[in-house]
């Protein structure tokens, strides 16, 4: 008996140390200079917390087998994944974390519920974990472009209905069922409904809003872990889970602000209904430009701002872009990269792609820093970005994206827009930038166009 | 019941601490922060390890919870590290 108490006390002490390390780790993860170290400290904290828990477990074979299997699968995915696939992989890992808490809640339910508070915790942990799991799987499908179901399709609408039904059932499970005598197995139905709810939650949300959804799901997985901590009376789960919940929430808010929309608008309304109200005005003519002519202008430019978007990721053009940037610098041009917070499919997506292509992070600038000096930029090179450079956001009060902070490339002396065709961006809003006096369209595959410019420079 | 309220207190304070810690993160680090935080949410592994295994169903649930949380932990930390190593200053 005494021995048992000792192990418990030691475990709890180690959990406190691990919690402090998690706090330091996540703090250091927020600064460029200390980020690698921060991640290491957080990993060490995890190792400590898991290590002290494994001491004296009931069934070592199951436990060590599970850890070994997870370690192998996780490591192989992490080492093999391409940097362009990071968004969907983060979504997938996130879903697995949610699934683990879902199983924890399920198991706790089977251990016997003692009071209504515990019952509520089991239900909430199960629901958040389950929604995180299937929601992340849908996000994974959308991000990896495996899943192509239209927002307006009957499938999406059915799942959206199921989502709301599941929420009602969840509320009933929390507030009504514990008070009345029910003759059916409400928990099994709840298990199925929360899994379906996750699908219905993410399915209607468009690709351009993915940075918000993926941040929110990240937050959910943390909250689920914290709730599981309450359920199991485990303080390290609570602290670590809360930290993740908070960081995901902050990213969600940053993303929503960068789109000038409320979180509920992104989750439950979407652009589709908003864009109907936008008036399509007389747009004028676009002025195409050839690679050779673009080269001549770039050669004489003294400052160039590259503005990448999801199109650069699709075309896998980041390495070629970096090559062009280096050639421009050799030519005496100052090259900066203007990165909008929601460019791409996840928070910081462009930064990761450019880092992969060896672009140093200190030449990446944020909209607030670059906009005031935009009139000194000779050429703004827009590569596969659309909504984040759409001047309607500042000029057209009726536009659905009015008020969204953008990179104001229209104020640069010349704008080159690299684009496949004249289709509109994710928001489905026309972009007046393409018709401006100082804009030239460089049509075609972004990678090919930039390779063309690179070879012009080399000749 | 009382200890649950105490733990609830820990929960609320930790969320506020988290919000303070991460409120000003440069956008360069948004992806690594998310992926690093994601790895931390694999702390569910510690919870999974303590689950009772009184029935076959519970053993299976514990095994799956441990496996999936481990994927989250190992994959999350490794990929975050891989990503951060790419960030270079000029």
mmCIF file of N, CA and C in Angstrom, chain A residues 262-342:
data_model
loop_
_atom_site.group_PDB
_atom_site.id
_atom_site.type_symbol
_atom_site.label_atom_id
_atom_site.label_comp_id
_atom_site.label_asym_id
_atom_site.label_seq_id
_atom_site.Cartn_x
_atom_site.Cartn_y
_atom_site.Cartn_z
ATOM 1 N N UNK A 262 -16.213 36.648 -39.321
ATOM 2 C CA UNK A 262 -16.337 36.050 -38.008
ATOM 3 C C UNK A 262 -16.194 34.543 -38.150
ATOM 4 N N UNK A 263 -15.813 33.892 -37.068
ATOM 5 C CA UNK A 263 -15.621 32.450 -37.115
ATOM 6 C C UNK A 263 -16.926 31.744 -37.467
ATOM 7 N N UNK A 264 -18.039 32.240 -36.913
ATOM 8 C CA UNK A 264 -19.308 31.565 -37.195
ATOM 9 C C UNK A 264 -19.711 31.745 -38.654
ATOM 10 N N UNK A 265 -19.373 32.896 -39.240
ATOM 11 C CA UNK A 265 -19.659 33.102 -40.657
ATOM 12 C C UNK A 265 -18.903 32.093 -41.513
ATOM 13 N N UNK A 266 -17.629 31.851 -41.158
ATOM 14 C CA UNK A 266 -16.819 30.908 -41.920
ATOM 15 C C UNK A 266 -17.362 29.489 -41.779
ATOM 16 N N UNK A 267 -17.751 29.132 -40.538
ATOM 17 C CA UNK A 267 -18.162 27.756 -40.285
ATOM 18 C C UNK A 267 -19.566 27.455 -40.802
ATOM 19 N N UNK A 268 -20.455 28.414 -40.646
ATOM 20 C CA UNK A 268 -21.848 28.068 -40.898
ATOM 21 C C UNK A 268 -22.476 28.778 -42.093
ATOM 22 N N UNK A 269 -21.821 29.809 -42.627
ATOM 23 C CA UNK A 269 -22.412 30.514 -43.759
ATOM 24 C C UNK A 269 -21.607 30.297 -45.033
ATOM 25 N N UNK A 270 -20.336 30.632 -44.984
ATOM 26 C CA UNK A 270 -19.496 30.460 -46.166
ATOM 27 C C UNK A 270 -19.673 31.606 -47.134
ATOM 28 N N UNK A 271 -18.838 31.604 -48.168
ATOM 29 C CA UNK A 271 -18.861 32.683 -49.137
ATOM 30 C C UNK A 271 -20.047 32.587 -50.086
ATOM 31 N N UNK A 272 -20.512 31.361 -50.300
ATOM 32 C CA UNK A 272 -21.479 31.119 -51.371
ATOM 33 C C UNK A 272 -22.673 32.069 -51.306
ATOM 34 N N UNK A 273 -23.242 32.220 -50.112
ATOM 35 C CA UNK A 273 -24.418 33.062 -50.021
ATOM 36 C C UNK A 273 -24.053 34.537 -50.112
ATOM 37 N N UNK A 274 -22.842 34.856 -49.677
ATOM 38 C CA UNK A 274 -22.438 36.252 -49.692
ATOM 39 C C UNK A 274 -22.191 36.748 -51.109
ATOM 40 N N UNK A 275 -21.585 35.875 -51.936
ATOM 41 C CA UNK A 275 -21.130 36.361 -53.231
ATOM 42 C C UNK A 275 -22.284 36.654 -54.181
ATOM 43 N N UNK A 276 -23.455 36.146 -53.883
ATOM 44 C CA UNK A 276 -24.597 36.414 -54.759
ATOM 45 C C UNK A 276 -24.939 37.898 -54.783
ATOM 46 N N UNK A 277 -24.668 38.559 -53.677
ATOM 47 C CA UNK A 277 -25.049 39.961 -53.592
ATOM 48 C C UNK A 277 -24.063 40.879 -54.314
ATOM 49 N N UNK A 278 -22.893 40.335 -54.679
ATOM 50 C CA UNK A 278 -21.895 41.204 -55.293
ATOM 51 C C UNK A 278 -22.294 41.557 -56.727
ATOM 52 N N UNK A 279 -22.117 42.801 -57.063
ATOM 53 C CA UNK A 279 -22.461 43.238 -58.411
ATOM 54 C C UNK A 279 -21.243 43.077 -59.303
ATOM 55 N N UNK A 280 -21.457 42.505 -60.466
ATOM 56 C CA UNK A 280 -20.331 42.420 -61.397
ATOM 57 C C UNK A 280 -20.316 43.684 -62.247
ATOM 58 N N UNK A 281 -19.310 44.483 -62.018
ATOM 59 C CA UNK A 281 -19.244 45.775 -62.708
ATOM 60 C C UNK A 281 -18.524 45.632 -64.049
ATOM 61 N N UNK A 282 -18.607 46.670 -64.804
ATOM 62 C CA UNK A 282 -17.862 46.737 -66.063
ATOM 63 C C UNK A 282 -16.379 46.605 -65.738
ATOM 64 N N UNK A 283 -15.731 45.611 -66.328
ATOM 65 C CA UNK A 283 -14.371 45.339 -65.886
ATOM 66 C C UNK A 283 -13.281 45.877 -66.813
ATOM 67 N N UNK A 284 -13.576 46.034 -68.086
ATOM 68 C CA UNK A 284 -12.542 46.493 -69.009
ATOM 69 C C UNK A 284 -11.755 45.329 -69.569
ATOM 70 N N UNK A 285 -10.563 45.627 -70.083
ATOM 71 C CA UNK A 285 -9.796 44.609 -70.790
ATOM 72 C C UNK A 285 -8.550 44.212 -70.018
ATOM 73 N N UNK A 286 -8.186 42.940 -70.124
ATOM 74 C CA UNK A 286 -6.922 42.534 -69.512
ATOM 75 C C UNK A 286 -5.794 42.716 -70.528
ATOM 76 N N UNK A 287 -4.598 42.983 -69.997
ATOM 77 C CA UNK A 287 -3.448 43.163 -70.885
ATOM 78 C C UNK A 287 -2.455 42.030 -70.674
ATOM 79 N N UNK A 288 -2.422 41.072 -71.582
ATOM 80 C CA UNK A 288 -1.474 39.959 -71.419
ATOM 81 C C UNK A 288 -0.049 40.424 -71.715
ATOM 82 N N UNK A 289 0.916 39.672 -71.217
ATOM 83 C CA UNK A 289 2.318 40.011 -71.489
ATOM 84 C C UNK A 289 3.055 38.704 -71.763
ATOM 85 N N UNK A 290 4.085 38.779 -72.573
ATOM 86 C CA UNK A 290 4.860 37.568 -72.869
ATOM 87 C C UNK A 290 6.012 37.451 -71.864
ATOM 88 N N UNK A 291 6.575 36.249 -71.772
ATOM 89 C CA UNK A 291 7.697 36.021 -70.863
ATOM 90 C C UNK A 291 8.862 36.945 -71.218
ATOM 91 N N UNK A 292 9.124 37.104 -72.515
ATOM 92 C CA UNK A 292 10.256 37.918 -72.951
ATOM 93 C C UNK A 292 10.085 39.375 -72.518
ATOM 94 N N UNK A 293 8.860 39.905 -72.665
ATOM 95 C CA UNK A 293 8.617 41.295 -72.264
ATOM 96 C C UNK A 293 8.688 41.446 -70.742
ATOM 97 N N UNK A 294 8.149 40.455 -70.038
ATOM 98 C CA UNK A 294 8.190 40.492 -68.580
ATOM 99 C C UNK A 294 9.634 40.522 -68.111
ATOM 100 N N UNK A 295 10.481 39.751 -68.790
ATOM 101 C CA UNK A 295 11.896 39.703 -68.429
ATOM 102 C C UNK A 295 12.532 41.089 -68.533
ATOM 103 N N UNK A 296 12.220 41.792 -69.636
ATOM 104 C CA UNK A 296 12.817 43.112 -69.840
ATOM 105 C C UNK A 296 12.461 44.063 -68.703
ATOM 106 N N UNK A 297 11.218 44.006 -68.262
ATOM 107 C CA UNK A 297 10.794 44.887 -67.169
ATOM 108 C C UNK A 297 11.471 44.484 -65.852
ATOM 109 N N UNK A 298 11.515 43.165 -65.600
ATOM 110 C CA UNK A 298 12.129 42.678 -64.359
ATOM 111 C C UNK A 298 13.619 43.016 -64.312
ATOM 112 N N UNK A 299 14.272 42.956 -65.483
ATOM 113 C CA UNK A 299 15.707 43.200 -65.524
ATOM 114 C C UNK A 299 16.029 44.622 -65.082
ATOM 115 N N UNK A 300 15.094 45.545 -65.372
ATOM 116 C CA UNK A 300 15.340 46.939 -65.016
ATOM 117 C C UNK A 300 14.750 47.341 -63.675
ATOM 118 N N UNK A 301 14.084 46.414 -63.022
ATOM 119 C CA UNK A 301 13.450 46.752 -61.748
ATOM 120 C C UNK A 301 14.486 46.817 -60.636
ATOM 121 N N UNK A 302 14.311 47.758 -59.710
ATOM 122 C CA UNK A 302 15.248 47.789 -58.581
ATOM 123 C C UNK A 302 14.622 47.169 -57.341
ATOM 124 N N UNK A 303 13.303 47.004 -57.340
ATOM 125 C CA UNK A 303 12.707 46.279 -56.213
ATOM 126 C C UNK A 303 11.526 45.441 -56.682
ATOM 127 N N UNK A 304 11.523 44.177 -56.271
ATOM 128 C CA UNK A 304 10.484 43.234 -56.693
ATOM 129 C C UNK A 304 9.844 42.613 -55.449
ATOM 130 N N UNK A 305 8.518 42.546 -55.466
ATOM 131 C CA UNK A 305 7.802 41.878 -54.374
ATOM 132 C C UNK A 305 7.091 40.656 -54.935
ATOM 133 N N UNK A 306 7.443 39.485 -54.428
ATOM 134 C CA UNK A 306 6.785 38.260 -54.869
ATOM 135 C C UNK A 306 5.617 37.978 -53.918
ATOM 136 N N UNK A 307 4.415 37.788 -54.479
ATOM 137 C CA UNK A 307 3.256 37.460 -53.634
ATOM 138 C C UNK A 307 2.726 36.081 -54.019
ATOM 139 N N UNK A 308 3.098 35.059 -53.260
ATOM 140 C CA UNK A 308 2.662 33.708 -53.609
ATOM 141 C C UNK A 308 1.303 33.364 -53.015
ATOM 142 N N UNK A 309 0.611 32.424 -53.652
ATOM 143 C CA UNK A 309 -0.655 31.922 -53.134
ATOM 144 C C UNK A 309 -0.729 30.423 -53.346
ATOM 145 N N UNK A 310 -1.920 29.897 -53.149
ATOM 146 C CA UNK A 310 -2.089 28.448 -53.262
ATOM 147 C C UNK A 310 -1.648 27.925 -54.629
ATOM 148 N N UNK A 311 -1.814 28.773 -55.666
ATOM 149 C CA UNK A 311 -1.414 28.383 -57.023
ATOM 150 C C UNK A 311 0.058 27.997 -57.105
ATOM 151 N N UNK A 312 0.885 28.660 -56.303
ATOM 152 C CA UNK A 312 2.312 28.311 -56.307
ATOM 153 C C UNK A 312 2.511 26.902 -55.749
ATOM 154 N N UNK A 313 1.737 26.566 -54.714
ATOM 155 C CA UNK A 313 1.837 25.225 -54.132
ATOM 156 C C UNK A 313 1.375 24.177 -55.134
ATOM 157 N N UNK A 314 0.261 24.464 -55.833
ATOM 158 C CA UNK A 314 -0.277 23.513 -56.795
ATOM 159 C C UNK A 314 0.722 23.264 -57.912
ATOM 160 N N UNK A 315 1.336 24.362 -58.396
ATOM 161 C CA UNK A 315 2.280 24.234 -59.513
ATOM 162 C C UNK A 315 3.646 23.731 -59.039
ATOM 163 N N UNK A 316 3.816 23.569 -57.710
ATOM 164 C CA UNK A 316 5.116 23.158 -57.145
ATOM 165 C C UNK A 316 6.219 24.095 -57.616
ATOM 166 N N UNK A 317 5.914 25.396 -57.635
ATOM 167 C CA UNK A 317 6.832 26.349 -58.261
ATOM 168 C C UNK A 317 7.823 26.982 -57.288
ATOM 169 N N UNK A 318 7.772 26.602 -55.994
ATOM 170 C CA UNK A 318 8.575 27.327 -55.013
ATOM 171 C C UNK A 318 10.079 27.313 -55.279
ATOM 172 N N UNK A 319 10.598 26.189 -55.798
ATOM 173 C CA UNK A 319 12.048 26.131 -56.060
ATOM 174 C C UNK A 319 12.431 27.039 -57.225
ATOM 175 N N UNK A 320 11.606 27.022 -58.261
ATOM 176 C CA UNK A 320 11.858 27.883 -59.411
ATOM 177 C C UNK A 320 11.742 29.348 -59.015
ATOM 178 N N UNK A 321 10.781 29.647 -58.132
ATOM 179 C CA UNK A 321 10.604 31.023 -57.659
ATOM 180 C C UNK A 321 11.865 31.477 -56.921
ATOM 181 N N UNK A 322 12.399 30.602 -56.074
ATOM 182 C CA UNK A 322 13.608 30.947 -55.340
ATOM 183 C C UNK A 322 14.770 31.214 -56.311
ATOM 184 N N UNK A 323 14.865 30.376 -57.373
ATOM 185 C CA UNK A 323 15.928 30.544 -58.360
ATOM 186 C C UNK A 323 15.812 31.907 -59.032
ATOM 187 N N UNK A 324 14.567 32.271 -59.412
ATOM 188 C CA UNK A 324 14.343 33.569 -60.033
ATOM 189 C C UNK A 324 14.734 34.688 -59.067
ATOM 190 N N UNK A 325 14.363 34.525 -57.791
ATOM 191 C CA UNK A 325 14.692 35.526 -56.775
ATOM 192 C C UNK A 325 16.208 35.726 -56.676
ATOM 193 N N UNK A 326 16.944 34.621 -56.705
ATOM 194 C CA UNK A 326 18.400 34.723 -56.601
ATOM 195 C C UNK A 326 19.005 35.420 -57.816
ATOM 196 N N UNK A 327 18.463 35.089 -59.010
ATOM 197 C CA UNK A 327 18.976 35.729 -60.227
ATOM 198 C C UNK A 327 18.703 37.229 -60.196
ATOM 199 N N UNK A 328 17.508 37.597 -59.695
ATOM 200 C CA UNK A 328 17.170 39.016 -59.602
ATOM 201 C C UNK A 328 18.130 39.723 -58.651
ATOM 202 N N UNK A 329 18.444 39.072 -57.533
ATOM 203 C CA UNK A 329 19.352 39.687 -56.576
ATOM 204 C C UNK A 329 20.754 39.851 -57.157
ATOM 205 N N UNK A 330 21.191 38.850 -57.913
ATOM 206 C CA UNK A 330 22.496 38.966 -58.569
ATOM 207 C C UNK A 330 22.507 40.149 -59.510
ATOM 208 N N UNK A 331 21.328 40.449 -60.061
ATOM 209 C CA UNK A 331 21.182 41.546 -61.005
ATOM 210 C C UNK A 331 21.054 42.890 -60.277
ATOM 211 N N UNK A 332 21.104 42.862 -58.954
ATOM 212 C CA UNK A 332 21.051 44.099 -58.173
ATOM 213 C C UNK A 332 19.657 44.506 -57.748
ATOM 214 N N UNK A 333 18.670 43.610 -57.913
ATOM 215 C CA UNK A 333 17.296 43.938 -57.527
ATOM 216 C C UNK A 333 17.047 43.500 -56.092
ATOM 217 N N UNK A 334 16.304 44.310 -55.353
ATOM 218 C CA UNK A 334 15.917 43.916 -54.002
ATOM 219 C C UNK A 334 14.663 43.048 -54.098
ATOM 220 N N UNK A 335 14.727 41.826 -53.540
ATOM 221 C CA UNK A 335 13.595 40.902 -53.638
ATOM 222 C C UNK A 335 13.008 40.622 -52.256
ATOM 223 N N UNK A 336 11.687 40.840 -52.135
ATOM 224 C CA UNK A 336 10.993 40.491 -50.891
ATOM 225 C C UNK A 336 9.808 39.593 -51.244
ATOM 226 N N UNK A 337 9.337 38.886 -50.258
ATOM 227 C CA UNK A 337 8.165 38.045 -50.459
ATOM 228 C C UNK A 337 7.041 38.535 -49.550
ATOM 229 N N UNK A 338 5.925 38.889 -50.141
ATOM 230 C CA UNK A 338 4.787 39.357 -49.340
ATOM 231 C C UNK A 338 3.877 38.187 -49.018
ATOM 232 N N UNK A 339 3.776 37.860 -47.740
ATOM 233 C CA UNK A 339 3.009 36.667 -47.365
ATOM 234 C C UNK A 339 1.744 37.066 -46.619
ATOM 235 N N UNK A 340 0.611 36.722 -47.190
ATOM 236 C CA UNK A 340 -0.658 36.966 -46.507
ATOM 237 C C UNK A 340 -0.938 35.797 -45.552
ATOM 238 N N UNK A 341 -1.454 36.102 -44.361
ATOM 239 C CA UNK A 341 -1.667 35.016 -43.380
ATOM 240 C C UNK A 341 -2.547 33.870 -43.885
ATOM 241 N N UNK A 342 -3.506 34.151 -44.759
ATOM 242 C CA UNK A 342 -4.370 33.048 -45.197
ATOM 243 C C UNK A 342 -4.024 32.539 -46.593
#
